[in-house]
PDB file of C-alpha atoms in Angstrom:
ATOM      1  CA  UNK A1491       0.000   0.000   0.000  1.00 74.00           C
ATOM      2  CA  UNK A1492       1.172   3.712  -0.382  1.00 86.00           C
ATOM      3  CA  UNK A1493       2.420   6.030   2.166  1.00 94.00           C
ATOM      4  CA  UNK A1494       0.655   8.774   2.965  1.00 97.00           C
ATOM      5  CA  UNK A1495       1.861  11.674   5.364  1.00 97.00           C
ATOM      6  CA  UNK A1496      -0.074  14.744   6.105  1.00 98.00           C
ATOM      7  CA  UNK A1497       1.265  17.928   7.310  1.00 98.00           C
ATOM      8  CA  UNK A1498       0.608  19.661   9.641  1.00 98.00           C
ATOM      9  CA  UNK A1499      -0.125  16.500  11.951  1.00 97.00           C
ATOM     10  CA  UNK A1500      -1.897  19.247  14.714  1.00 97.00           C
ATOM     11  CA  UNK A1501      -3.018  23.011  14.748  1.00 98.00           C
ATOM     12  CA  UNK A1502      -4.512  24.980  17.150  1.00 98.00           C
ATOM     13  CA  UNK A1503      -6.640  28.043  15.464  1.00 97.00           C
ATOM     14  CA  UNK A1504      -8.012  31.076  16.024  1.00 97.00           C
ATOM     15  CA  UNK A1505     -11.716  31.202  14.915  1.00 97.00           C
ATOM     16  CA  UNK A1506     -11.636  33.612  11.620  1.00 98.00           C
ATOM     17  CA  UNK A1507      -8.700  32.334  10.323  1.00 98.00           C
ATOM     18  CA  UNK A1508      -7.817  29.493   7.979  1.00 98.00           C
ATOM     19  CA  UNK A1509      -5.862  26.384   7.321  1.00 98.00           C
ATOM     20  CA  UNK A1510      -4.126  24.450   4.995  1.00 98.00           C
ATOM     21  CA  UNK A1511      -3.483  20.763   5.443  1.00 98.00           C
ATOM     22  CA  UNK A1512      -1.078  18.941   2.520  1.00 98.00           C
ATOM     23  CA  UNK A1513      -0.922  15.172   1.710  1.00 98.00           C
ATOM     24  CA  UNK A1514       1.826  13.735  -0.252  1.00 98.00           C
ATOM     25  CA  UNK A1515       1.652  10.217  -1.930  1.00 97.00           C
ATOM     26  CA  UNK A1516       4.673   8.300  -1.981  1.00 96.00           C
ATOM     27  CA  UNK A1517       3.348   7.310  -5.497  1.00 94.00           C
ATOM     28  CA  UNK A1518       0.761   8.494  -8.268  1.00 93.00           C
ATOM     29  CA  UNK A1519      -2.203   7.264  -7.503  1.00 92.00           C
ATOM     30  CA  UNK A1520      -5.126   8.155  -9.528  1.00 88.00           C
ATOM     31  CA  UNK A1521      -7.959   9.178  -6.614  1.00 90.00           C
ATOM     32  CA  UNK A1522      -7.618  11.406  -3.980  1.00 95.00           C
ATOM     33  CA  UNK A1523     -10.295  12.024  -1.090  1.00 96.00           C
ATOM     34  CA  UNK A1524     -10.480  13.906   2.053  1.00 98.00           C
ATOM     35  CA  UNK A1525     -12.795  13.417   5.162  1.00 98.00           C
ATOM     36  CA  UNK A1526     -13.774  14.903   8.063  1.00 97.00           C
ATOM     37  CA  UNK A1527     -13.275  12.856  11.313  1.00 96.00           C
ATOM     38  CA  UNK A1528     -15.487  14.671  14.044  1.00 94.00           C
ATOM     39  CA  UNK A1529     -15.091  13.908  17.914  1.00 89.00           C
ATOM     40  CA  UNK A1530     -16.245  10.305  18.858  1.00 87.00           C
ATOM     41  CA  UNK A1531     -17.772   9.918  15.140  1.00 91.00           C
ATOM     42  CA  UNK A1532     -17.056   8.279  12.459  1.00 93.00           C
ATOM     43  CA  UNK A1533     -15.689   9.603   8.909  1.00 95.00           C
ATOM     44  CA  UNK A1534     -17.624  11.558   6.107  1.00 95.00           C
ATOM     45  CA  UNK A1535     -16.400  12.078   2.587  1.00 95.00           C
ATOM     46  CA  UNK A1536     -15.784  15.870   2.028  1.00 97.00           C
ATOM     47  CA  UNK A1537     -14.662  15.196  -1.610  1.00 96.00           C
ATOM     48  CA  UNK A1538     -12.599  13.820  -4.081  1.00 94.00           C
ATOM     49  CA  UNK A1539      -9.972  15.767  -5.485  1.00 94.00           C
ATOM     50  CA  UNK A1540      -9.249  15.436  -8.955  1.00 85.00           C
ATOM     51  CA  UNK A1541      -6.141  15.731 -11.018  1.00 87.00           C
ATOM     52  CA  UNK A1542      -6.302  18.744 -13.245  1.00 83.00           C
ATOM     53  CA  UNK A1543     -10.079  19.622 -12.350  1.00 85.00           C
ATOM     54  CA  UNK A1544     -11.913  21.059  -9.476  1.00 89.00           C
ATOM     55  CA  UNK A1545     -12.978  18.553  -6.749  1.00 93.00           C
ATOM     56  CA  UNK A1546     -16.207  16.781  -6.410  1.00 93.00           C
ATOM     57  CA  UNK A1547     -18.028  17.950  -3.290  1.00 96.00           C
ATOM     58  CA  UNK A1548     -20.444  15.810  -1.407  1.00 94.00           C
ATOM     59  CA  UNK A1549     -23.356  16.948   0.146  1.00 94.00           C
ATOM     60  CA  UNK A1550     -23.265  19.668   2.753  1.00 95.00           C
ATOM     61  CA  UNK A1551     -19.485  20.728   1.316  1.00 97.00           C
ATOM     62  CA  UNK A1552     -19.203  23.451  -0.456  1.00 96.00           C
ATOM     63  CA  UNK A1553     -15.469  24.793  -2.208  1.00 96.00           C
ATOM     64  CA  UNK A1554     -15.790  28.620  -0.673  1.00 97.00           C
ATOM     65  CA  UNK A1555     -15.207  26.209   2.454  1.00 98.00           C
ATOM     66  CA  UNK A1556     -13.352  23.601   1.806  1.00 98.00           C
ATOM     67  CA  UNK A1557     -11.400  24.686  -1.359  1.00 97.00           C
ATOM     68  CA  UNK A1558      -9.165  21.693  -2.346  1.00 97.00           C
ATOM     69  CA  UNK A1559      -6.645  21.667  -5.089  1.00 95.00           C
ATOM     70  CA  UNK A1560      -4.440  18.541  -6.671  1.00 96.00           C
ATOM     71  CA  UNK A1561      -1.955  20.051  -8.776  1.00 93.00           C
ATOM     72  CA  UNK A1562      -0.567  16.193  -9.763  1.00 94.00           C
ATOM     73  CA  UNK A1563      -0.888  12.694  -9.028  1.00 94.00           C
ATOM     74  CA  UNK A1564       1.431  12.445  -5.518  1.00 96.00           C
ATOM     75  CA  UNK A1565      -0.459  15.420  -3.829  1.00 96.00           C
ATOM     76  CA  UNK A1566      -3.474  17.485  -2.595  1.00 97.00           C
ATOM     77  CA  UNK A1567      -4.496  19.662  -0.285  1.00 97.00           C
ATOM     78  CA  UNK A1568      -7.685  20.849   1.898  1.00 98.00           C
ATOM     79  CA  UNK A1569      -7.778  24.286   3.034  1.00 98.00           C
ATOM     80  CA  UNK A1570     -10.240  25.118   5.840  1.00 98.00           C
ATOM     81  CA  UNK A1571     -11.147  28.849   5.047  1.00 98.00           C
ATOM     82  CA  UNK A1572     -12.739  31.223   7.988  1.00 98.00           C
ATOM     83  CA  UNK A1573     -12.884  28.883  10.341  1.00 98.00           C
ATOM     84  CA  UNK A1574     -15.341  28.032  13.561  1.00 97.00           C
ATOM     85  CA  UNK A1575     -14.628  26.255  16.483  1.00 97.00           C
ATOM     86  CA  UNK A1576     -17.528  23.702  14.858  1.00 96.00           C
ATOM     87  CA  UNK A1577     -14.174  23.279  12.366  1.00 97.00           C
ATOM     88  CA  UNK A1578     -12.720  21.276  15.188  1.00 97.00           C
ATOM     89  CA  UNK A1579     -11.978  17.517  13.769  1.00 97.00           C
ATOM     90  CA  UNK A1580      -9.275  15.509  12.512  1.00 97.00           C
ATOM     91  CA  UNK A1581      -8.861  16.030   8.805  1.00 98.00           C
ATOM     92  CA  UNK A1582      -8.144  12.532   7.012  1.00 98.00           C
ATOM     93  CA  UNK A1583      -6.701  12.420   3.354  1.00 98.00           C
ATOM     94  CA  UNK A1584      -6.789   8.795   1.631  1.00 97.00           C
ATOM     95  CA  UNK A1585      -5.929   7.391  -2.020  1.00 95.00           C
ATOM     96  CA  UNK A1586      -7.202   4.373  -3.498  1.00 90.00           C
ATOM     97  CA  UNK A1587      -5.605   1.231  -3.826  1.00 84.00           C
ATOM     98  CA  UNK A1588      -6.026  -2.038  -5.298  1.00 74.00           C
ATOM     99  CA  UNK A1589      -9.337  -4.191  -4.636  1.00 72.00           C
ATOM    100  CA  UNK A1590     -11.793  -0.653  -4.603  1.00 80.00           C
ATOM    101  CA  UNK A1591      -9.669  -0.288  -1.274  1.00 88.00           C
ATOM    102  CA  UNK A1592      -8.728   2.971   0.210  1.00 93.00           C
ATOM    103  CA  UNK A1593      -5.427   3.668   2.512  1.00 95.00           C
ATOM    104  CA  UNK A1594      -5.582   6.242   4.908  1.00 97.00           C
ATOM    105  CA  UNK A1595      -2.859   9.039   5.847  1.00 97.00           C
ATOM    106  CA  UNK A1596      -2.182   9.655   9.949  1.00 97.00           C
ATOM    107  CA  UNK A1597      -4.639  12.849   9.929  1.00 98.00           C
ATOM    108  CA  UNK A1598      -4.237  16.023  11.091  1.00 98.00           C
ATOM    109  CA  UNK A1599      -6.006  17.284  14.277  1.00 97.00           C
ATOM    110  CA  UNK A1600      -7.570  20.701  14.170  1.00 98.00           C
ATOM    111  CA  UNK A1601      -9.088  22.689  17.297  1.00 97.00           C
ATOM    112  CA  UNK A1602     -10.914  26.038  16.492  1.00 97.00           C
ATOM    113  CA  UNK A1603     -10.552  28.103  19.727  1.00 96.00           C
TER     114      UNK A1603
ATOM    115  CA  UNK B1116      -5.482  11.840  23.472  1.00 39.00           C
ATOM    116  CA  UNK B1117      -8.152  12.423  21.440  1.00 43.00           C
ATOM    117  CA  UNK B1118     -11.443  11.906  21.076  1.00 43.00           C
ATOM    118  CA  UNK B1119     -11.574   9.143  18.529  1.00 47.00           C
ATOM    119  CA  UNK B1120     -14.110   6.572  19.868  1.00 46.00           C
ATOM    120  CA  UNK B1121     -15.813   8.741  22.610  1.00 50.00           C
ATOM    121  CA  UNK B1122     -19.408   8.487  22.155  1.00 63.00           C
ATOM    122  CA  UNK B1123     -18.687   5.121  20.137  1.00 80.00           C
ATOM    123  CA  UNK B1124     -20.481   1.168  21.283  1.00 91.00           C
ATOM    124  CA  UNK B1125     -18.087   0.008  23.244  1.00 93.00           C
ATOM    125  CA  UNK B1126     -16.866  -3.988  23.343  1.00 95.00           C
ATOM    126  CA  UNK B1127     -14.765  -4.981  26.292  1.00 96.00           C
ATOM    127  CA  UNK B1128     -13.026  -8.322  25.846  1.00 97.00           C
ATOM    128  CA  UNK B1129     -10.844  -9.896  28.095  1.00 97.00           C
ATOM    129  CA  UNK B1130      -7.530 -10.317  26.790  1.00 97.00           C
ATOM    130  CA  UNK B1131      -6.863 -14.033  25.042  1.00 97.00           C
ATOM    131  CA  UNK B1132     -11.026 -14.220  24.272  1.00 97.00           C
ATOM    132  CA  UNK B1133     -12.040 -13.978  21.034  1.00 97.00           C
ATOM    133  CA  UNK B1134     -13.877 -10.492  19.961  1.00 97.00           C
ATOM    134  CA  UNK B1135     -17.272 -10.225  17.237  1.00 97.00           C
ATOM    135  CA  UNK B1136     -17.749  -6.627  16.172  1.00 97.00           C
ATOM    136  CA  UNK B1137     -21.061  -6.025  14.073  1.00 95.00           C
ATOM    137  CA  UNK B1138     -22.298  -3.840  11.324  1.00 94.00           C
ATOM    138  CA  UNK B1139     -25.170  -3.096  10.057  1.00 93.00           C
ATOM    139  CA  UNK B1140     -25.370  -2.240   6.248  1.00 90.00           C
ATOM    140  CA  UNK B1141     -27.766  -0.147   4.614  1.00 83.00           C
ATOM    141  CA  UNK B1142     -27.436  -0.592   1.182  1.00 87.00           C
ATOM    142  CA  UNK B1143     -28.529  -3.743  -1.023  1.00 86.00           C
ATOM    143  CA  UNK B1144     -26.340  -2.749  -4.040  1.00 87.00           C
ATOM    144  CA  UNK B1145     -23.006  -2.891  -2.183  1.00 89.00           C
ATOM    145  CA  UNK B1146     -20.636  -5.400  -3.494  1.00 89.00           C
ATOM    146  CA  UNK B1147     -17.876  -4.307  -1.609  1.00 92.00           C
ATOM    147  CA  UNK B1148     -16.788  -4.559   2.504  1.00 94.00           C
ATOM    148  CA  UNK B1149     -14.128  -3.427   4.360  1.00 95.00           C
ATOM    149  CA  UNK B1150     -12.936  -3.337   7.922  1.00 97.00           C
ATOM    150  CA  UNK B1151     -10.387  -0.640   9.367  1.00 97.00           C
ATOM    151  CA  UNK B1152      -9.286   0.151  12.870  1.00 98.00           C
ATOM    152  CA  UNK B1153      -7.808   3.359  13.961  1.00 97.00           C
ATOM    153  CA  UNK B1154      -5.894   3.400  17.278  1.00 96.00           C
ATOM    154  CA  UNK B1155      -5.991   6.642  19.208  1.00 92.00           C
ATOM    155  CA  UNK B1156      -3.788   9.740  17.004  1.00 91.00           C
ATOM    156  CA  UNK B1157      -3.753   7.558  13.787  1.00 94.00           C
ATOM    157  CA  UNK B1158      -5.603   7.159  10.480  1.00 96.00           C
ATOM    158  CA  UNK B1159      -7.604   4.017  10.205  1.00 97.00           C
ATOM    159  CA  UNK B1160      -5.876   0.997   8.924  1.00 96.00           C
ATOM    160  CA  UNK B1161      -6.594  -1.782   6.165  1.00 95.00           C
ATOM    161  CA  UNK B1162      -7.702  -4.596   8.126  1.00 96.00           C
ATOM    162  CA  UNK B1163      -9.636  -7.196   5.992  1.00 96.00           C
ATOM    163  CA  UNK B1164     -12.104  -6.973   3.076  1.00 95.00           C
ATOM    164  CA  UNK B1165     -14.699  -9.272   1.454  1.00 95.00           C
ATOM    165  CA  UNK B1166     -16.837  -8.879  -1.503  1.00 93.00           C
ATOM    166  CA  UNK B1167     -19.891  -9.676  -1.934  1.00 92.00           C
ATOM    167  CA  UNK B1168     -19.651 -13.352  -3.944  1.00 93.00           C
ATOM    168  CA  UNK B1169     -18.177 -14.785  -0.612  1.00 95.00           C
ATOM    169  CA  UNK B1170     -19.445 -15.262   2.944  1.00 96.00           C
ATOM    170  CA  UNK B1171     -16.729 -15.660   4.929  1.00 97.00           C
ATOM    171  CA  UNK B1172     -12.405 -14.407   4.532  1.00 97.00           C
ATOM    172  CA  UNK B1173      -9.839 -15.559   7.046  1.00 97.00           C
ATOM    173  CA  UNK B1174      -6.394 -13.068   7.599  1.00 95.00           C
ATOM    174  CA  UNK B1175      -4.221 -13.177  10.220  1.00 93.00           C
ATOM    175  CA  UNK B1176      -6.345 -14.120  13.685  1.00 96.00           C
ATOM    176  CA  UNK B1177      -8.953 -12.053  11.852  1.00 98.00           C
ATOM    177  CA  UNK B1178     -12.373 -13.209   9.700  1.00 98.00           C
ATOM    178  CA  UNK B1179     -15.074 -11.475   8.535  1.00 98.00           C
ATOM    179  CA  UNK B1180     -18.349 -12.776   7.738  1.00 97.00           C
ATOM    180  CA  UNK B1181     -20.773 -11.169   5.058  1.00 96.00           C
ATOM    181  CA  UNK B1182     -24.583 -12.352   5.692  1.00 95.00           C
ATOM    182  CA  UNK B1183     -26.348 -10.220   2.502  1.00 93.00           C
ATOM    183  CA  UNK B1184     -30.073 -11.798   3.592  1.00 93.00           C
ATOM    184  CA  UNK B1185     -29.722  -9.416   6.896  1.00 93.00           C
ATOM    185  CA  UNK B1186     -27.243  -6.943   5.274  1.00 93.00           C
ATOM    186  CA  UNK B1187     -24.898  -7.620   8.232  1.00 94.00           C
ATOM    187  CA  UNK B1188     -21.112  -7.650   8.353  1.00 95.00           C
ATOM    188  CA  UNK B1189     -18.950  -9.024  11.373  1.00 97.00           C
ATOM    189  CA  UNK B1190     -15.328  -8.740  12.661  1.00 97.00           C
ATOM    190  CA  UNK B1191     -13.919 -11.184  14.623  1.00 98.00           C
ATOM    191  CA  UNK B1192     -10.725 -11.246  16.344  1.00 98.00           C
ATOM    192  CA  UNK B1193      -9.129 -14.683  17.802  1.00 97.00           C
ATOM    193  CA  UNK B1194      -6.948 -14.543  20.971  1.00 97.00           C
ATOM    194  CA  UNK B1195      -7.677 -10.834  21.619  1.00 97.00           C
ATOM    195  CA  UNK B1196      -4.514  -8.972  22.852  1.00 97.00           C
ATOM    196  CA  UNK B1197      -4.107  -5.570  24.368  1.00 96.00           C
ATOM    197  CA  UNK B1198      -2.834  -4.268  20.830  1.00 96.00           C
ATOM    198  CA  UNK B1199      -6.181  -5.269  19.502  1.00 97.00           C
ATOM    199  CA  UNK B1200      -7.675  -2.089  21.993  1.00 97.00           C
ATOM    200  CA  UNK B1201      -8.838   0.846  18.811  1.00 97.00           C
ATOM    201  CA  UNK B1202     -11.913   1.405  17.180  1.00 96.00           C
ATOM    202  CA  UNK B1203     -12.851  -0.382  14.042  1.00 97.00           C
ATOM    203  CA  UNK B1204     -15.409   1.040  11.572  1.00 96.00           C
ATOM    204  CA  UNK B1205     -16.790  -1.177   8.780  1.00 95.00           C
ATOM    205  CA  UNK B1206     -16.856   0.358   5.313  1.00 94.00           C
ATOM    206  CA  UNK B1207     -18.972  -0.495   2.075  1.00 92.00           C
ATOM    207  CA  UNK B1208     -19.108   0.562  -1.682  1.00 87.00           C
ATOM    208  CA  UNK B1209     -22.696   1.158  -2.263  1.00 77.00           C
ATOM    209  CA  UNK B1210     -24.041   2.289  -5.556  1.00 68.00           C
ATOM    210  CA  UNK B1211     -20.538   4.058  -5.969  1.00 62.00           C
ATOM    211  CA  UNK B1212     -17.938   3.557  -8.712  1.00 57.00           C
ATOM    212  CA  UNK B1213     -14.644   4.328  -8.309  1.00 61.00           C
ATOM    213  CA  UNK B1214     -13.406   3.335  -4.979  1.00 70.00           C
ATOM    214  CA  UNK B1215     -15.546   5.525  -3.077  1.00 83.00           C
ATOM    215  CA  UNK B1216     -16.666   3.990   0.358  1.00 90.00           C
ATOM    216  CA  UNK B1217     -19.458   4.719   2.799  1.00 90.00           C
ATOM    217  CA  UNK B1218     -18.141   4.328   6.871  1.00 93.00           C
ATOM    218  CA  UNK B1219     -20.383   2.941   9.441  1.00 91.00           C
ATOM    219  CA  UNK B1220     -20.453   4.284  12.864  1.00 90.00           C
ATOM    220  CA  UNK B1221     -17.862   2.415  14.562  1.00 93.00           C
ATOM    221  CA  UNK B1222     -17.137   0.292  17.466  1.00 96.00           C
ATOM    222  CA  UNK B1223     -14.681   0.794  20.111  1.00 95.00           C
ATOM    223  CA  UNK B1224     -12.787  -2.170  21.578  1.00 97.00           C
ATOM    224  CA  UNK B1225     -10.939  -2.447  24.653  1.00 96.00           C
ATOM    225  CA  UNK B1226      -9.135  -5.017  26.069  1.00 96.00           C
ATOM    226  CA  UNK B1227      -8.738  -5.896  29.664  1.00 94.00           C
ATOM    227  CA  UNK B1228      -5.558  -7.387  30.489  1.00 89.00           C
TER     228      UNK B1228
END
């Protein structure tokens, strides 16, 4: 499977402000996606982000939010823009492998103060 | 810490017992199954998957079971060991294409030494 790192792994944030979390493939991998991890929940697909063309959102995400860009096939990134302390989750990326599989990167852990 | 697993069902085993986590599907047309755990400050991890032509796939001290009459899913776990101790979410395909998944609520696990 790849390996997937995520940067920053933590932030702490002032509400207002916004943030911009990278993932970096250790290989080209054709999809992308990032979800939103909320305390004691589960995961929900934010969107896909796709090589050379704006991401597909799911519902409830909208790109003035969550704008998202994937300039090639080793990394993306998810930018949480004006943010609340309802932004407070841990911020997965993932990429999918072989089998309709997906493989996860470590997350990054926001708190909106 | 974090809050991964807070509000989450929670199994306690004792440690060498084996462990059965259940899931509850929703959707008919998944063909597709997979089960990830994600210890406290990581992403969730590959665990085992199963599609829908089989009932039942054996890994490493793990199996997972596939019933489609009741659209239920089960982990279990054999000789349970504190390592075991995460939360593990079960994960299907649905009517999706393209390796995009649907998570289930999750389950935490803890195991008593």
């Amino acid at each position: 499977s790849a390996v997937i790192s995520q940067k920053p792994s933590r932030d702490i944030c002032q509400r207002g402000t916004s943030l911009t979390i990278q993932c970096q493939v250790d290989s080209q991998v054709t999809m992308m996606f990032w979800y939103r991890q909320q305390p004691g929940q589960s995961l929900t697909l934010i969107a896909t982000a796709n090589q050379g063309s704006e991401a597909t959102y799911e519902s409830g995400f909208v790109i003035d939010k969550f704008p998202i860009s994937r300039p090639n096939l080793t990394f993306s990134t998810l930018t949480v823009s004006n943010m609340s302390p309802e932004d407070s989750s841990i911020y997965l990326c993932s990429v999918a492998g072989g089998r309709d599989t997906q493989y996860f990167g470590p997350g990054t852990r926001l708190t909106v103060l | 810490g974090e809050n991964v697993g807070l509000h989450l069902p929670t199994l306690s085993v004792q440690e060498g017992d084996n462990s059965i986590i259940n899931c509850a599907y929703s959707n008919s047309a998944s063909d597709y199954f997979i089960w990830y755990k994600q210890e406290s400050g990581k992403g969730p991890q590959f665990i085992i998957d199963i599609r829908s032509n089989m009932d039942k796939r054996q890994g490493q001290r793990v199996t997972v079971l596939l019933n489609k009459t009741v659209k239920h899913l089960s982990l279990q776990i054999a000789a349970t060991q504190p390592g075991d101790s995460a939360v593990y979410f079960c994960a299907e395909n649905g009517e999706n294409a393209g390796n995009m998944l649907t998570f289930g609520g999750g389950t935490r696990l803890m195991v008593k030494p």
